[in-house]
mmCIF file of C-alpha atoms in Angstrom:
data_model
loop_
_atom_site.group_PDB
_atom_site.id
_atom_site.type_symbol
_atom_site.label_atom_id
_atom_site.label_comp_id
_atom_site.label_asym_id
_atom_site.label_seq_id
_atom_site.Cartn_x
_atom_site.Cartn_y
_atom_site.Cartn_z
ATOM 1 C CA UNK A 97 91.836 112.628 134.371
ATOM 2 C CA UNK A 98 90.808 112.221 130.767
ATOM 3 C CA UNK A 99 93.612 112.613 128.297
ATOM 4 C CA UNK A 100 93.653 112.064 124.572
ATOM 5 C CA UNK A 101 97.059 111.390 123.155
ATOM 6 C CA UNK A 102 98.622 109.848 120.127
ATOM 7 C CA UNK A 103 101.286 107.188 120.492
ATOM 8 C CA UNK A 104 104.528 109.211 120.653
ATOM 9 C CA UNK A 105 106.846 106.301 120.319
ATOM 10 C CA UNK A 106 105.969 104.299 117.242
ATOM 11 C CA UNK A 107 107.085 100.754 116.584
ATOM 12 C CA UNK A 108 109.470 99.243 119.122
ATOM 13 C CA UNK A 109 109.967 95.889 117.453
ATOM 14 C CA UNK A 110 113.155 94.772 115.803
ATOM 15 C CA UNK A 111 115.179 97.841 116.731
ATOM 16 C CA UNK A 112 118.726 97.436 117.998
ATOM 17 C CA UNK A 113 118.951 101.080 119.031
ATOM 18 C CA UNK A 114 117.727 102.299 122.429
ATOM 19 C CA UNK A 115 114.217 103.638 122.061
ATOM 20 C CA UNK A 116 114.201 107.475 122.021
ATOM 21 C CA UNK A 117 111.318 107.544 124.498
ATOM 22 C CA UNK A 118 113.375 105.526 126.977
ATOM 23 C CA UNK A 119 116.287 107.914 126.537
ATOM 24 C CA UNK A 120 114.029 110.860 127.368
ATOM 25 C CA UNK A 121 112.642 108.989 130.374
ATOM 26 C CA UNK A 122 116.143 108.318 131.684
ATOM 27 C CA UNK A 123 117.096 111.980 131.156
ATOM 28 C CA UNK A 124 114.033 113.174 133.040
ATOM 29 C CA UNK A 125 114.592 110.766 135.915
ATOM 30 C CA UNK A 126 118.242 111.754 136.201
ATOM 31 C CA UNK A 127 117.334 115.440 136.112
ATOM 32 C CA UNK A 128 114.801 115.132 138.914
ATOM 33 C CA UNK A 129 117.042 112.762 140.851
ATOM 34 C CA UNK A 130 119.867 115.265 140.769
ATOM 35 C CA UNK A 131 117.615 117.840 142.427
ATOM 36 C CA UNK A 132 116.478 115.307 145.046
ATOM 37 C CA UNK A 133 120.084 114.661 146.003
ATOM 38 C CA UNK A 134 120.648 118.425 146.272
ATOM 39 C CA UNK A 135 117.948 118.917 148.929
ATOM 40 C CA UNK A 136 119.502 119.938 152.238
ATOM 41 C CA UNK A 137 118.286 118.452 155.493
ATOM 42 C CA UNK A 138 116.661 121.755 156.455
ATOM 43 C CA UNK A 139 114.734 122.056 153.166
ATOM 44 C CA UNK A 140 112.374 119.076 153.297
ATOM 45 C CA UNK A 141 109.664 121.157 154.924
ATOM 46 C CA UNK A 142 110.060 124.105 152.537
ATOM 47 C CA UNK A 143 107.158 125.271 150.387
ATOM 48 C CA UNK A 144 107.025 124.503 146.663
ATOM 49 C CA UNK A 145 105.145 126.073 143.723
ATOM 50 C CA UNK A 146 102.659 123.192 144.107
ATOM 51 C CA UNK A 147 99.891 124.432 146.410
ATOM 52 C CA UNK A 148 100.026 122.879 149.876
ATOM 53 C CA UNK A 149 102.989 120.638 149.009
ATOM 54 C CA UNK A 150 106.284 120.805 150.830
ATOM 55 C CA UNK A 151 109.505 119.572 149.266
ATOM 56 C CA UNK A 152 108.967 116.263 151.014
ATOM 57 C CA UNK A 153 105.401 116.016 149.692
ATOM 58 C CA UNK A 154 106.590 116.729 146.151
ATOM 59 C CA UNK A 155 109.347 114.134 146.219
ATOM 60 C CA UNK A 156 106.999 111.627 147.846
ATOM 61 C CA UNK A 157 104.535 112.163 144.986
ATOM 62 C CA UNK A 158 107.195 111.422 142.385
ATOM 63 C CA UNK A 159 108.404 108.361 144.302
ATOM 64 C CA UNK A 160 104.836 107.066 144.323
ATOM 65 C CA UNK A 161 104.547 107.708 140.582
ATOM 66 C CA UNK A 162 107.672 105.625 139.929
ATOM 67 C CA UNK A 163 106.532 102.782 142.162
ATOM 68 C CA UNK A 164 103.293 102.449 140.197
ATOM 69 C CA UNK A 165 105.171 101.630 136.995
ATOM 70 C CA UNK A 166 106.202 98.013 137.699
ATOM 71 C CA UNK A 167 102.729 96.743 138.672
ATOM 72 C CA UNK A 168 101.071 98.573 135.784
ATOM 73 C CA UNK A 169 103.616 97.935 133.021
ATOM 74 C CA UNK A 170 105.390 94.753 134.082
ATOM 75 C CA UNK A 171 102.549 92.958 135.837
ATOM 76 C CA UNK A 172 99.543 94.313 133.932
ATOM 77 C CA UNK A 173 97.682 95.111 137.154
ATOM 78 C CA UNK A 174 94.444 96.992 137.355
ATOM 79 C CA UNK A 175 94.363 100.126 139.527
ATOM 80 C CA UNK A 176 92.114 98.333 142.004
ATOM 81 C CA UNK A 177 94.640 95.538 142.463
ATOM 82 C CA UNK A 178 97.319 97.996 143.572
ATOM 83 C CA UNK A 179 94.867 99.923 145.724
ATOM 84 C CA UNK A 180 96.468 102.088 148.404
ATOM 85 C CA UNK A 181 99.812 100.275 148.370
ATOM 86 C CA UNK A 182 101.690 103.460 147.526
ATOM 87 C CA UNK A 183 99.721 105.883 149.684
ATOM 88 C CA UNK A 184 101.254 107.692 152.642
ATOM 89 C CA UNK A 185 104.906 108.463 153.320
ATOM 90 C CA UNK A 186 107.250 106.484 151.075
ATOM 91 C CA UNK A 187 110.461 108.387 151.787
ATOM 92 C CA UNK A 188 111.390 107.115 155.241
ATOM 93 C CA UNK A 189 114.590 108.342 156.887
ATOM 94 C CA UNK A 190 116.550 108.603 153.602
ATOM 95 C CA UNK A 191 114.412 110.298 150.932
ATOM 96 C CA UNK A 192 117.173 110.353 148.311
ATOM 97 C CA UNK A 193 117.761 106.604 148.638
ATOM 98 C CA UNK A 194 114.005 106.007 148.434
ATOM 99 C CA UNK A 195 113.901 108.035 145.229
ATOM 100 C CA UNK A 196 116.820 106.082 143.745
ATOM 101 C CA UNK A 197 115.140 102.749 144.468
ATOM 102 C CA UNK A 198 111.796 103.845 143.038
ATOM 103 C CA UNK A 199 113.363 105.407 139.943
ATOM 104 C CA UNK A 200 115.369 102.289 139.235
ATOM 105 C CA UNK A 201 112.265 100.088 139.491
ATOM 106 C CA UNK A 202 110.372 102.275 137.011
ATOM 107 C CA UNK A 203 113.257 102.383 134.573
ATOM 108 C CA UNK A 204 113.665 98.614 134.680
ATOM 109 C CA UNK A 205 109.957 98.120 134.031
ATOM 110 C CA UNK A 206 109.882 100.446 131.026
ATOM 111 C CA UNK A 207 113.107 99.052 129.507
ATOM 112 C CA UNK A 208 112.108 95.385 129.781
ATOM 113 C CA UNK A 209 111.731 93.659 126.396
ATOM 114 C CA UNK A 210 108.350 94.441 124.875
ATOM 115 C CA UNK A 211 107.302 96.773 127.680
ATOM 116 C CA UNK A 212 106.500 99.724 125.427
ATOM 117 C CA UNK A 213 104.287 97.530 123.242
ATOM 118 C CA UNK A 214 101.917 96.794 126.123
ATOM 119 C CA UNK A 215 98.682 98.395 127.245
ATOM 120 C CA UNK A 216 98.409 99.699 130.808
ATOM 121 C CA UNK A 217 95.214 100.002 132.802
ATOM 122 C CA UNK A 218 95.031 103.557 134.167
ATOM 123 C CA UNK A 219 92.315 105.280 136.157
ATOM 124 C CA UNK A 220 90.879 106.883 133.011
ATOM 125 C CA UNK A 221 91.090 103.817 130.773
ATOM 126 C CA UNK A 222 93.411 101.508 128.908
ATOM 127 C CA UNK A 223 96.417 103.386 127.561
ATOM 128 C CA UNK A 224 99.435 102.508 125.444
ATOM 129 C CA UNK A 225 102.551 102.061 127.563
ATOM 130 C CA UNK A 226 104.290 104.578 125.312
ATOM 131 C CA UNK A 227 101.696 107.219 126.196
ATOM 132 C CA UNK A 228 102.023 106.387 129.885
ATOM 133 C CA UNK A 229 105.806 106.731 129.659
ATOM 134 C CA UNK A 230 105.429 110.080 127.890
ATOM 135 C CA UNK A 231 103.159 111.328 130.667
ATOM 136 C CA UNK A 232 105.701 110.249 133.259
ATOM 137 C CA UNK A 233 108.444 112.155 131.453
ATOM 138 C CA UNK A 234 106.376 115.338 131.352
ATOM 139 C CA UNK A 235 105.533 115.018 135.047
ATOM 140 C CA UNK A 236 109.191 114.607 135.958
ATOM 141 C CA UNK A 237 110.255 117.610 133.893
ATOM 142 C CA UNK A 238 107.677 120.002 135.325
ATOM 143 C CA UNK A 239 108.270 118.873 138.885
ATOM 144 C CA UNK A 240 112.016 119.260 138.424
ATOM 145 C CA UNK A 241 111.371 122.966 137.987
ATOM 146 C CA UNK A 242 109.095 122.999 141.047
ATOM 147 C CA UNK A 243 111.745 121.320 143.167
ATOM 148 C CA UNK A 244 114.503 123.521 141.791
ATOM 149 C CA UNK A 245 112.632 126.674 142.730
ATOM 150 C CA UNK A 246 111.814 125.327 146.184
ATOM 151 C CA UNK A 247 115.427 124.571 147.077
ATOM 152 C CA UNK A 248 117.132 127.385 145.183
ATOM 153 C CA UNK A 249 118.737 125.138 142.551
ATOM 154 C CA UNK A 250 119.292 125.870 138.850
ATOM 155 C CA UNK A 251 115.835 126.266 137.287
ATOM 156 C CA UNK A 252 116.897 125.858 133.664
ATOM 157 C CA UNK A 253 115.549 122.709 132.026
ATOM 158 C CA UNK A 254 117.166 120.977 129.040
ATOM 159 C CA UNK A 255 115.770 122.321 125.788
ATOM 160 C CA UNK A 256 114.972 118.857 124.415
ATOM 161 C CA UNK A 257 112.929 117.960 127.485
ATOM 162 C CA UNK A 258 111.075 121.284 127.380
ATOM 163 C CA UNK A 259 110.158 120.655 123.737
ATOM 164 C CA UNK A 260 109.089 117.091 124.468
ATOM 165 C CA UNK A 261 106.974 118.123 127.448
ATOM 166 C CA UNK A 262 105.282 120.944 125.577
ATOM 167 C CA UNK A 263 104.356 118.618 122.710
ATOM 168 C CA UNK A 264 103.122 115.994 125.154
ATOM 169 C CA UNK A 265 101.008 118.278 127.312
ATOM 170 C CA UNK A 266 99.553 120.612 124.667
ATOM 171 C CA UNK A 267 96.757 118.246 123.520
ATOM 172 C CA UNK A 268 95.305 117.893 127.030
ATOM 173 C CA UNK A 269 96.481 121.056 128.770
ATOM 174 C CA UNK A 270 92.883 122.246 129.073
ATOM 175 C CA UNK A 271 92.002 119.231 131.216
ATOM 176 C CA UNK A 272 94.788 119.714 133.744
ATOM 177 C CA UNK A 273 93.164 122.525 135.729
ATOM 178 C CA UNK A 274 89.974 120.447 135.989
ATOM 179 C CA UNK A 275 91.954 117.663 137.644
ATOM 180 C CA UNK A 276 92.677 119.887 140.636
ATOM 181 C CA UNK A 277 96.390 119.113 140.393
ATOM 182 C CA UNK A 278 97.315 122.178 138.330
ATOM 183 C CA UNK A 279 96.522 125.859 138.635
ATOM 184 C CA UNK A 280 94.910 127.755 135.791
ATOM 185 C CA UNK A 281 97.257 128.791 132.972
ATOM 186 C CA UNK A 282 98.784 132.262 133.254
ATOM 187 C CA UNK A 283 99.628 134.614 130.422
ATOM 188 C CA UNK A 284 103.323 134.367 129.583
ATOM 189 C CA UNK A 285 105.275 137.610 129.402
ATOM 190 C CA UNK A 286 106.038 139.127 126.014
ATOM 191 C CA UNK A 287 108.936 137.385 124.347
ATOM 192 C CA UNK A 288 108.780 134.413 126.708
ATOM 193 C CA UNK A 289 111.096 131.536 125.883
ATOM 194 C CA UNK A 290 109.869 127.957 125.472
ATOM 195 C CA UNK A 291 110.449 127.004 129.098
ATOM 196 C CA UNK A 292 108.584 130.038 130.431
ATOM 197 C CA UNK A 293 105.679 129.412 128.039
ATOM 198 C CA UNK A 294 105.456 125.786 129.199
ATOM 199 C CA UNK A 295 105.475 126.716 132.875
ATOM 200 C CA UNK A 296 102.822 129.382 132.355
ATOM 201 C CA UNK A 297 100.680 126.863 130.498
ATOM 202 C CA UNK A 298 100.789 124.741 133.646
ATOM 203 C CA UNK A 299 99.881 127.569 135.990
ATOM 204 C CA UNK A 300 103.387 128.308 137.212
ATOM 205 C CA UNK A 301 104.690 131.842 137.602
ATOM 206 C CA UNK A 302 108.350 131.666 136.624
#
């Protein structure tokens, strides 16, 4: 997918404070992880707002996304070098534990010294690690809502993450439907709040 984004993070050198982008990433991971741990045994086959994806498919997708981070950010791999390593079922008999392991590996890769100053080689071209991290945050936030709806959990998303995700996605929202991974945007209802507007932008019907 072709995306054009500015660097949302800025300079990471010489700062003693945790990078704000890393804080958002940790928030988004924890939010999604909380929903994963709330999935009951009888819900893994339930439908989600993502066409043709069950709860298990959705969580498997996010686990795969996390597992890609270390080879791309830490190791500087090309997509072709990783190949189909993370295809297929990655959840095994304990999906929540598989999520925890994958999430931890991604967080460690992004928080390593100098990680956000690197360039990663994605399918659509070389991209700043900060932009890649921002994309990952947005993906986690949106899919948290998908998973919440699928399992009947609280659908409210933190305001700060909604704002971040809206700002991140807005520049390339028009390309998302073309990717085949998102439905066409829907018109938000009158007086829609920020979360509803974001979900409608991404083809959800909250």
